[in-house]
PDB file of C-alpha atoms in Angstrom:
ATOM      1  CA  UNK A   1      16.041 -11.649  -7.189  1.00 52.00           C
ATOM      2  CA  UNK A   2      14.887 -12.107 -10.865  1.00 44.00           C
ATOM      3  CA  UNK A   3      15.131  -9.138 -12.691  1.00 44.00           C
ATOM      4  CA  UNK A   4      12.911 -10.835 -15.494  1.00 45.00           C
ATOM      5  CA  UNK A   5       9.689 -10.826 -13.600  1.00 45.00           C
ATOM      6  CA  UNK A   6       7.547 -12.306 -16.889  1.00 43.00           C
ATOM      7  CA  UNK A   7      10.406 -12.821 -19.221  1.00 38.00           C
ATOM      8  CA  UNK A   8       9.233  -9.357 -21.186  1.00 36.00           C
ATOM      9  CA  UNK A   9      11.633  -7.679 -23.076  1.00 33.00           C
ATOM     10  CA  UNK A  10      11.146  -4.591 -20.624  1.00 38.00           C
ATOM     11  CA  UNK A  11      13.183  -6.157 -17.614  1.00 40.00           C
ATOM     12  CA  UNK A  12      15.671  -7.867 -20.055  1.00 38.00           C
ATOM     13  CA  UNK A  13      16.723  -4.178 -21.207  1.00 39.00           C
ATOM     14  CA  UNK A  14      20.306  -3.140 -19.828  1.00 45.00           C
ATOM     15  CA  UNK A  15      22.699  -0.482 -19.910  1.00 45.00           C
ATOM     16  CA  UNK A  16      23.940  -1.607 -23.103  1.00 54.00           C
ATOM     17  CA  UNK A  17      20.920  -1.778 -25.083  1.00 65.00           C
ATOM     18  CA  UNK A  18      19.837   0.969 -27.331  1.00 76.00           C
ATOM     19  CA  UNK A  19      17.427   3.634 -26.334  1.00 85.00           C
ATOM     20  CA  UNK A  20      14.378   2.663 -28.805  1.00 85.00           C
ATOM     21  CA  UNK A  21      12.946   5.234 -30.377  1.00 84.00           C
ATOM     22  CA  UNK A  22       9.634   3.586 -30.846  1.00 86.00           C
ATOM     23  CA  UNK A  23       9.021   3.604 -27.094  1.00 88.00           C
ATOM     24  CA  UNK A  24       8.432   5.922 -24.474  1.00 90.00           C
ATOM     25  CA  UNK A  25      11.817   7.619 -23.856  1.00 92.00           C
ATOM     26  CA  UNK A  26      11.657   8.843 -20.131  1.00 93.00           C
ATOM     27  CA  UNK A  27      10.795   5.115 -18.646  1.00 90.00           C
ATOM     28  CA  UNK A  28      13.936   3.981 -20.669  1.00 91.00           C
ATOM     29  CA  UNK A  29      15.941   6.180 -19.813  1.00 94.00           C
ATOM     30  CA  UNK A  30      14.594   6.096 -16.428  1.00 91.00           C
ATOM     31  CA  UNK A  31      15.607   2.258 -15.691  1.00 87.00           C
ATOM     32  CA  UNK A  32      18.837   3.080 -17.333  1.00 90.00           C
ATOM     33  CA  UNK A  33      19.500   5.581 -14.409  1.00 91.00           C
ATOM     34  CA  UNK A  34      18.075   3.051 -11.872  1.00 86.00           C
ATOM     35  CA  UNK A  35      20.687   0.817 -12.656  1.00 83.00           C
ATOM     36  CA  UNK A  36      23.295   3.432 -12.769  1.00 87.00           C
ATOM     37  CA  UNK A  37      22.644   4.334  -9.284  1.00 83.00           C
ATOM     38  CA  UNK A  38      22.648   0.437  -7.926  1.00 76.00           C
ATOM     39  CA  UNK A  39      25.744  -0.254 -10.149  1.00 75.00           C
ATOM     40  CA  UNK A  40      27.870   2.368  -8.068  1.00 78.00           C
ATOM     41  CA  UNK A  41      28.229   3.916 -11.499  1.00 87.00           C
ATOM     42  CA  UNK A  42      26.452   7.203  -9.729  1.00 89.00           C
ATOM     43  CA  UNK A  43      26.846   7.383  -5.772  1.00 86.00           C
ATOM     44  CA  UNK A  44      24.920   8.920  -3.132  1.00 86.00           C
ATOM     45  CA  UNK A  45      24.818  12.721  -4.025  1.00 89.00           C
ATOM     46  CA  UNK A  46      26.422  13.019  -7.204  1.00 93.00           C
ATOM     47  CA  UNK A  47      25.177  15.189  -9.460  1.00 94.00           C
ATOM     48  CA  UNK A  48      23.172  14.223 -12.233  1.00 95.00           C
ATOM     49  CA  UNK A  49      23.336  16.592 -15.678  1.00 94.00           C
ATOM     50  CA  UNK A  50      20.496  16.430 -17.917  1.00 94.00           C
ATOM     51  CA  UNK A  51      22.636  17.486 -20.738  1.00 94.00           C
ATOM     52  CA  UNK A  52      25.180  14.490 -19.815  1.00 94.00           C
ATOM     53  CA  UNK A  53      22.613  12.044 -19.645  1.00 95.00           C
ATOM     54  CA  UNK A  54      20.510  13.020 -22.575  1.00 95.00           C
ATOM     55  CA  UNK A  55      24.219  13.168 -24.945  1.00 94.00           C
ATOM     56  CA  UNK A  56      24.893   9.156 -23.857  1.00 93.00           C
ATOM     57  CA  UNK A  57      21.462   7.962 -24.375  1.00 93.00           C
ATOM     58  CA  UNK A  58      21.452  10.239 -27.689  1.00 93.00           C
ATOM     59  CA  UNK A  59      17.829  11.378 -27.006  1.00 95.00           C
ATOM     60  CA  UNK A  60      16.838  15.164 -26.278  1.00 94.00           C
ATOM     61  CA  UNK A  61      17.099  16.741 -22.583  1.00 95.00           C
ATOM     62  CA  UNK A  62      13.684  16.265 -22.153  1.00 95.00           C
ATOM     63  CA  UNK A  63      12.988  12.598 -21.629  1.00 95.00           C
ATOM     64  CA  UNK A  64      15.954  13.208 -19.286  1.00 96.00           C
ATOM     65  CA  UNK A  65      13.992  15.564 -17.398  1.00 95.00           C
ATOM     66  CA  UNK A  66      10.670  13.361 -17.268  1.00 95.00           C
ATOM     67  CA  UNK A  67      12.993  10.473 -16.063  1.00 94.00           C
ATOM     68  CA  UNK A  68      14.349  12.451 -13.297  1.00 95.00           C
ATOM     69  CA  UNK A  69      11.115  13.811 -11.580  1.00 93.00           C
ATOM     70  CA  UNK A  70       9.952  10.394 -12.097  1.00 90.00           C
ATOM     71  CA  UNK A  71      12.885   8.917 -10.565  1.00 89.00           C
ATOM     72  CA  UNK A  72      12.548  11.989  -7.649  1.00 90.00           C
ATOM     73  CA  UNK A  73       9.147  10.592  -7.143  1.00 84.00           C
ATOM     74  CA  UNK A  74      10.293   7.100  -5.983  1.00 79.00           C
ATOM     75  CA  UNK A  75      13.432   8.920  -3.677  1.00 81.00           C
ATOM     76  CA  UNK A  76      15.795   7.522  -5.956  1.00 85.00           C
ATOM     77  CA  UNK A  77      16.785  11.311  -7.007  1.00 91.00           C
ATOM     78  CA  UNK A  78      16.285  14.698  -5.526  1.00 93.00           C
ATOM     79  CA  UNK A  79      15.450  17.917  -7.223  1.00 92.00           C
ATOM     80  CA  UNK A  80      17.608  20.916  -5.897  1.00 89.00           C
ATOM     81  CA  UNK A  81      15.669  24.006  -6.773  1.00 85.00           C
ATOM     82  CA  UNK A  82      18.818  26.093  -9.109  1.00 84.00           C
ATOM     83  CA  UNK A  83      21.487  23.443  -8.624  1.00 87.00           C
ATOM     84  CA  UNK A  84      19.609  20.377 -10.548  1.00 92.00           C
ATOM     85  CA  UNK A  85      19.118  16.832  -9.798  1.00 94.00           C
ATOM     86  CA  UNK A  86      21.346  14.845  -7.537  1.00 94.00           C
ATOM     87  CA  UNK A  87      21.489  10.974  -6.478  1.00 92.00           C
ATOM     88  CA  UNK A  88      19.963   9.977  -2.859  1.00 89.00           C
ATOM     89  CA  UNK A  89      21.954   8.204  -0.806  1.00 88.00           C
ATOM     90  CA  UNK A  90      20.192   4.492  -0.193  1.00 86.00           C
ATOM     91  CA  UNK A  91      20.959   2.990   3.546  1.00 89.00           C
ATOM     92  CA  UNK A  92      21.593  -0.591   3.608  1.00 92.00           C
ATOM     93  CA  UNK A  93      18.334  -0.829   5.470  1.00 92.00           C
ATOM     94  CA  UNK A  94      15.888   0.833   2.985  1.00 88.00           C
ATOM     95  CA  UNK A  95      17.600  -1.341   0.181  1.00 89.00           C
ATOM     96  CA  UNK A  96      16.841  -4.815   2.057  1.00 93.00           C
ATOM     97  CA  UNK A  97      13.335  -3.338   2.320  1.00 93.00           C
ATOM     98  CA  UNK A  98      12.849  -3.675  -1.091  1.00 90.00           C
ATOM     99  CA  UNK A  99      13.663  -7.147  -1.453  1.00 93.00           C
ATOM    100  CA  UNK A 100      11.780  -8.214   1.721  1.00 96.00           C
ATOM    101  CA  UNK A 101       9.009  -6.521  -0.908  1.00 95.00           C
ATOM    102  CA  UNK A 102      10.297  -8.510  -3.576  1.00 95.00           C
ATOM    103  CA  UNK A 103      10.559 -12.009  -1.557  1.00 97.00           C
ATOM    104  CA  UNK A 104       7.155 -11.639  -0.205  1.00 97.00           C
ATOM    105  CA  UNK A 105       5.309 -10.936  -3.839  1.00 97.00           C
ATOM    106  CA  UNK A 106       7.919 -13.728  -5.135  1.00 97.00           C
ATOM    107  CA  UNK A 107       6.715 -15.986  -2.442  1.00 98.00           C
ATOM    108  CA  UNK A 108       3.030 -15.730  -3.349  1.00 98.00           C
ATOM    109  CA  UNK A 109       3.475 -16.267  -6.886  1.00 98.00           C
ATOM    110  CA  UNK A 110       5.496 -19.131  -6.108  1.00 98.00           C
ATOM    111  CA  UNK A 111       2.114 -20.404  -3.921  1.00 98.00           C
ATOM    112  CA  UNK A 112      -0.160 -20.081  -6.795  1.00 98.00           C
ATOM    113  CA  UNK A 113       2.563 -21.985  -9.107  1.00 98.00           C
ATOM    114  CA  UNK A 114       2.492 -24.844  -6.423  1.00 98.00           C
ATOM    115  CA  UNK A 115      -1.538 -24.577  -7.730  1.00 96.00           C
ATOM    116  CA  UNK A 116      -1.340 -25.001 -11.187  1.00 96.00           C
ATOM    117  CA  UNK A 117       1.802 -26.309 -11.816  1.00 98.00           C
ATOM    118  CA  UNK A 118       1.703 -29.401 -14.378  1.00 98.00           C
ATOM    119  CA  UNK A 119       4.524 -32.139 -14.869  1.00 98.00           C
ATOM    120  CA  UNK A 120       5.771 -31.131 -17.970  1.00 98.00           C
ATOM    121  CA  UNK A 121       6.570 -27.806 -16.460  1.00 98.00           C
ATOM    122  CA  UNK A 122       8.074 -29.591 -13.698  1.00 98.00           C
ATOM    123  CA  UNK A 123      10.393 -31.142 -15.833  1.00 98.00           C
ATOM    124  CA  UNK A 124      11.386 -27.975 -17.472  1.00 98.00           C
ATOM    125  CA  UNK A 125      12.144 -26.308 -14.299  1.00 98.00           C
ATOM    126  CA  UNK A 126      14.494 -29.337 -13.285  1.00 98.00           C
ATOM    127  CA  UNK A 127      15.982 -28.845 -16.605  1.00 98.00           C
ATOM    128  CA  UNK A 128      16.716 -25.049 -15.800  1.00 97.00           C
ATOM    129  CA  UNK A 129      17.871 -26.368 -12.360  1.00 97.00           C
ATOM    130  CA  UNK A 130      20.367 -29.035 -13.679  1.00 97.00           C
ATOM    131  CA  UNK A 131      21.438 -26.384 -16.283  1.00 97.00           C
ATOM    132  CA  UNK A 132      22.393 -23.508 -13.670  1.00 95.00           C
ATOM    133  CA  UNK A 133      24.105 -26.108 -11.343  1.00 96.00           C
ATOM    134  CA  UNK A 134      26.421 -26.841 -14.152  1.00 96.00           C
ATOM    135  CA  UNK A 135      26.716 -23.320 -15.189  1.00 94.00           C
ATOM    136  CA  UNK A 136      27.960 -22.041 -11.485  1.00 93.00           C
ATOM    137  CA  UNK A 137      29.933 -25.118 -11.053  1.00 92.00           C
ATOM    138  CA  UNK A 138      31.901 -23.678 -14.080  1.00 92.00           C
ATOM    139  CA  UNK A 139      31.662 -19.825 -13.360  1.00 90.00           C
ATOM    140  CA  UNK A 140      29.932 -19.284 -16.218  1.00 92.00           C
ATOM    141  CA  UNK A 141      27.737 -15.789 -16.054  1.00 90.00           C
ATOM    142  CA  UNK A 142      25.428 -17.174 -18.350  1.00 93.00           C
ATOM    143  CA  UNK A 143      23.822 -18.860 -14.557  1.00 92.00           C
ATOM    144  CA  UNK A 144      22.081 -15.046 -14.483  1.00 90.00           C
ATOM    145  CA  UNK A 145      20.003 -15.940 -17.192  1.00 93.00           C
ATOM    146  CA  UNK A 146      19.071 -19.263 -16.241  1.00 95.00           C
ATOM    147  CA  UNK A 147      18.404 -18.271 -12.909  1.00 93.00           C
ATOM    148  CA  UNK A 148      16.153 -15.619 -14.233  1.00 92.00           C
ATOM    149  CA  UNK A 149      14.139 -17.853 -16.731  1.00 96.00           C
ATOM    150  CA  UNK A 150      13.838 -20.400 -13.958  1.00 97.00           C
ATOM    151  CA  UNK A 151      11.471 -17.194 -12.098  1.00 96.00           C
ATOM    152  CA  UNK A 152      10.247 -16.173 -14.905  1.00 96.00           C
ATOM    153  CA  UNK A 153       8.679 -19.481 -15.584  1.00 97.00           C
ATOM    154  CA  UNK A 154       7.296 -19.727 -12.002  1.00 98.00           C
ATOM    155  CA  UNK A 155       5.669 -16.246 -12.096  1.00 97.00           C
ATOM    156  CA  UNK A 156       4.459 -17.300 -15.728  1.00 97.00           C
ATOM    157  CA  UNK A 157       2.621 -20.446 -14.317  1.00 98.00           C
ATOM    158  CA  UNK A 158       1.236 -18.744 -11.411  1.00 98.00           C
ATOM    159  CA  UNK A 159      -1.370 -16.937 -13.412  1.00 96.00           C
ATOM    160  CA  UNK A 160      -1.015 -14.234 -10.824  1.00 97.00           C
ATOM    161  CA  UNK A 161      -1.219 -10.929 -13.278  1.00 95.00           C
ATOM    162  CA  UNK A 162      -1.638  -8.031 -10.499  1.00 95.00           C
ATOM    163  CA  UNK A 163       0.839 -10.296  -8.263  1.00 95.00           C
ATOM    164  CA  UNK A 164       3.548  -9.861 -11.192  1.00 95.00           C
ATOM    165  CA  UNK A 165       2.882  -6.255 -11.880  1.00 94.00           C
ATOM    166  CA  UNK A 166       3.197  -5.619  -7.850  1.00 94.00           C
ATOM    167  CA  UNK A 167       6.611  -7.823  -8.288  1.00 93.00           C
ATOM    168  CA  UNK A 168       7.881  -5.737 -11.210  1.00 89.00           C
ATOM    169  CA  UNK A 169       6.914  -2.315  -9.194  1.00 84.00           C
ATOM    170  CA  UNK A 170       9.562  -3.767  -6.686  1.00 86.00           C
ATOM    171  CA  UNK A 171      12.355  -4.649  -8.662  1.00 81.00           C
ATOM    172  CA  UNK A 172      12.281  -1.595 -10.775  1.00 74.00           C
ATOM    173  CA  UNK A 173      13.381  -0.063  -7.249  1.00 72.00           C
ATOM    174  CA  UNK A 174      16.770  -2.007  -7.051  1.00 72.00           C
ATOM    175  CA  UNK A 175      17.479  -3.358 -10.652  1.00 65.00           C
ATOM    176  CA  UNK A 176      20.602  -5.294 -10.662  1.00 67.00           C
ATOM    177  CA  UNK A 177      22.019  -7.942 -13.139  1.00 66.00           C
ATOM    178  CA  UNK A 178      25.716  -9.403 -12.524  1.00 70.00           C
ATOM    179  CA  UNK A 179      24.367 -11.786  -9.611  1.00 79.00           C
ATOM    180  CA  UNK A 180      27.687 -14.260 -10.295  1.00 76.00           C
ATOM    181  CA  UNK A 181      29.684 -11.563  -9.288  1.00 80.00           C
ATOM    182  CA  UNK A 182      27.365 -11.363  -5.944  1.00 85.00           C
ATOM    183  CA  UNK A 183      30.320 -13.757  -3.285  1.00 87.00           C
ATOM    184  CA  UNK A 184      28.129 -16.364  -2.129  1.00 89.00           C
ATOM    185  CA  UNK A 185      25.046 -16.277  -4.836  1.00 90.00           C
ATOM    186  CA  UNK A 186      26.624 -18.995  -7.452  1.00 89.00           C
ATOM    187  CA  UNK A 187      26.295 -21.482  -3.608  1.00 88.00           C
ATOM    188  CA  UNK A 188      23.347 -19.876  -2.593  1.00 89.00           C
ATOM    189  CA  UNK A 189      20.776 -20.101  -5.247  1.00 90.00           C
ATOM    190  CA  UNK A 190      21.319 -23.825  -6.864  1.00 91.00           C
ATOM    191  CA  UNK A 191      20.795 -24.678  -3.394  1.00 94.00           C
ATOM    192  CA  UNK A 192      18.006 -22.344  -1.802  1.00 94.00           C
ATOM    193  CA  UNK A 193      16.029 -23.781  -5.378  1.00 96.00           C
ATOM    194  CA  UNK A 194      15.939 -27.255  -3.674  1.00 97.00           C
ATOM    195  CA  UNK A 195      13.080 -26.862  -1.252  1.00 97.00           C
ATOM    196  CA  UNK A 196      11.732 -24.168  -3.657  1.00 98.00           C
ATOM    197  CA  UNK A 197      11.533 -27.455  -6.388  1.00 98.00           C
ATOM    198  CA  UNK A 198      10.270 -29.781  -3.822  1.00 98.00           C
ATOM    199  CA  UNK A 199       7.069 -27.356  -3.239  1.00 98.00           C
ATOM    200  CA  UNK A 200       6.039 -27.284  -6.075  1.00 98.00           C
ATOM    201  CA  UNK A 201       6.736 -30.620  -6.782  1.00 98.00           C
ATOM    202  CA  UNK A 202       4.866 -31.779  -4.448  1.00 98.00           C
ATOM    203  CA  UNK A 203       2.189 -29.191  -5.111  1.00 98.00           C
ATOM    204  CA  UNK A 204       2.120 -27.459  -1.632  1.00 98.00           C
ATOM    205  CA  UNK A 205       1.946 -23.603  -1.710  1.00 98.00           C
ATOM    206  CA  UNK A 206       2.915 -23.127   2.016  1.00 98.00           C
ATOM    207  CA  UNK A 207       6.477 -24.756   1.375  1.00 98.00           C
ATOM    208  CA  UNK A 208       6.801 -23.514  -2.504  1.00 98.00           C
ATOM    209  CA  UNK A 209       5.934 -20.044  -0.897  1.00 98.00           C
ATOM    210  CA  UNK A 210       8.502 -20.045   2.237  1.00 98.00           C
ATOM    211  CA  UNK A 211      11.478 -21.188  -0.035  1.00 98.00           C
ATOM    212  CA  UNK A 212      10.988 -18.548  -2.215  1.00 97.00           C
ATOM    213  CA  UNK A 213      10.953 -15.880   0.667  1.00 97.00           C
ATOM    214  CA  UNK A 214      13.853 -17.134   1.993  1.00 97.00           C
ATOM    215  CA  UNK A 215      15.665 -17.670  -1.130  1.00 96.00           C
ATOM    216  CA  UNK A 216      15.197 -13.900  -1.914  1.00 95.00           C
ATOM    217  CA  UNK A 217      15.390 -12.532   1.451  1.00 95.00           C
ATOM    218  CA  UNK A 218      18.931 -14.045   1.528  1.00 94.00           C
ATOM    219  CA  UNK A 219      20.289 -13.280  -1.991  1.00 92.00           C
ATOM    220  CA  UNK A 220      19.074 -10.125  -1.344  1.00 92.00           C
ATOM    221  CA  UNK A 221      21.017  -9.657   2.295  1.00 94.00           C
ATOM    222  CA  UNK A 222      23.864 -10.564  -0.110  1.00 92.00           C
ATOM    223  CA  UNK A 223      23.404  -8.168  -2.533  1.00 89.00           C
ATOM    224  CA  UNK A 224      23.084  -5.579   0.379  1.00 91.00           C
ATOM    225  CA  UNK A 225      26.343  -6.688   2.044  1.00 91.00           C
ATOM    226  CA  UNK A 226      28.538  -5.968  -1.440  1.00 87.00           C
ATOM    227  CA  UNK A 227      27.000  -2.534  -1.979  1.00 87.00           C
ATOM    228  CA  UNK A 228      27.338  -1.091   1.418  1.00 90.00           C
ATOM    229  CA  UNK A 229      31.738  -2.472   1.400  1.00 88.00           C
ATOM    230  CA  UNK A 230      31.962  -0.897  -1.866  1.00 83.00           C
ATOM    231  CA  UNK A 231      30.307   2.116  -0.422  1.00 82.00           C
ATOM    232  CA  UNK A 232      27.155   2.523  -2.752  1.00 82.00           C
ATOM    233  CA  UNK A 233      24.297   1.841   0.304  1.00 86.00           C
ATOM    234  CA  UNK A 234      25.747   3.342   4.040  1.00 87.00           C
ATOM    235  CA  UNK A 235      25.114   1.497   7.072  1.00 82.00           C
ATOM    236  CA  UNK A 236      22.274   2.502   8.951  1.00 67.00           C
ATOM    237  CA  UNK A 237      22.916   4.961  11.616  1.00 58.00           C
ATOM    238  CA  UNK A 238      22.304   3.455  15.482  1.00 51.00           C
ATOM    239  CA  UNK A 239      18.931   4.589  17.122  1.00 50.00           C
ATOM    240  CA  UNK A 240      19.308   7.872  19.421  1.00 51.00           C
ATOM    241  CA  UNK A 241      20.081   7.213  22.698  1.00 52.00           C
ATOM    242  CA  UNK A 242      21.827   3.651  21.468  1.00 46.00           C
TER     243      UNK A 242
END
């Protein structure tokens, strides 16, 4: 689930950060969107106005425009030739398909981590452990952020590069940051990082890597279940003939 794939300042950017004018414009404005969408800020066909968009980011309509067909490219957003962009509606299925992307690219890394992994690191990542256990026992948001530094330190010591960029392709497909508001996640990840801890611990990829599946295979069913009741993914439709 970790939006902070390396710990890079690109997946740490959020809603409420600035639009930087010494960067590209139309990817940051792009993730912006993204998160728009998965927030239930936008739904499923709304329309989205360039002008709008461009006036809150306070950048010119055409980084807008670039973020749009780039955004149409990955289905996020359609192009309506004369009536604009509008948001595509995201089935409950298509979104857990993403982060059955995202646990299997997460479990890998977490493989080569078992690999390299030294003790000192070891310690660190009990620390982080330890730290978010306290911080969920107190609902205390800042758990997001340790849970996120905890994977950004295992995709850091995997020495994995291609494995992280693959990870980061993923998650830029279903960005989403407020995890302690998630019902079930504050339970579900100090205790899914158990067997995750032992595996590496232990140095054995196969049970470092299954952990990690199954720890974001089921945050991410989560996830799923709180977006479709508040109406921002739709159930899937029964097969013909069902």
């Amino acid at each position: 689930m970790s939006e902070r794939v390396d710990g890079s300042a690109e997946s740490q950017e959020g809603l409420g950060v600035p639009i930087d004018p010494g960067q590209r414009l139309s990817p940051q404005v792009a993730r912006r969107v993204r998160e728009m969408i998965v927030g239930g800020e936008v739904r499923g066909n709304d329309a989205l106005r360039t002008e709008h968009l461009a006036d809150r980011f306070g950048v010119s309509a055409t980084p807008v425009r670039e973020a749009l067909m780039s955004l149409s490219g990955e289905g996020l957003v359609e192009l309506r030739p004369g009536r604009g962009f509008r948001v595509v509606q995201m089935s409950r299925q298509d979104f857990v398909d993403i982060y059955d992307a995202q646990a299997y690219f997460s479990g890998e890394l977490a493989a080569r981590a078992a690999a390299h992994i030294t003790d000192a690191e070891m310690t660190s990542l009990h620390a982080l452990q330890d730290q978010l256990v306290a911080a969920t026992g107190r609902g205390d948001p800042v758990s997001e952020r340790i849970e996120w530094d905890l994977h950004a330190m295992i995709n850091q010591v995997a020495r994995a590069d291609r494995l992280s960029w693959l990870l980061r392709l993923t998650v830029r497909h279903a960005p989403f940051r407020a995890w302690s508001t998630v019902e079930g996640w504050s339970s579900a990840a100090p205790d899914d990082h158990l067997p995750l801890l032992r595996g590496l611990e232990r140095r054995n990829p196969r049970i470092a890597r299954d952990a990690m599946t199954a720890h974001i295979r089921g945050v991410g069913e989560l996830l799923a279940d709180q977006l479709t009741e508040r109406g921002i993914l739709v159930d899937d439709e029964p097969p013909a003939g069902s």
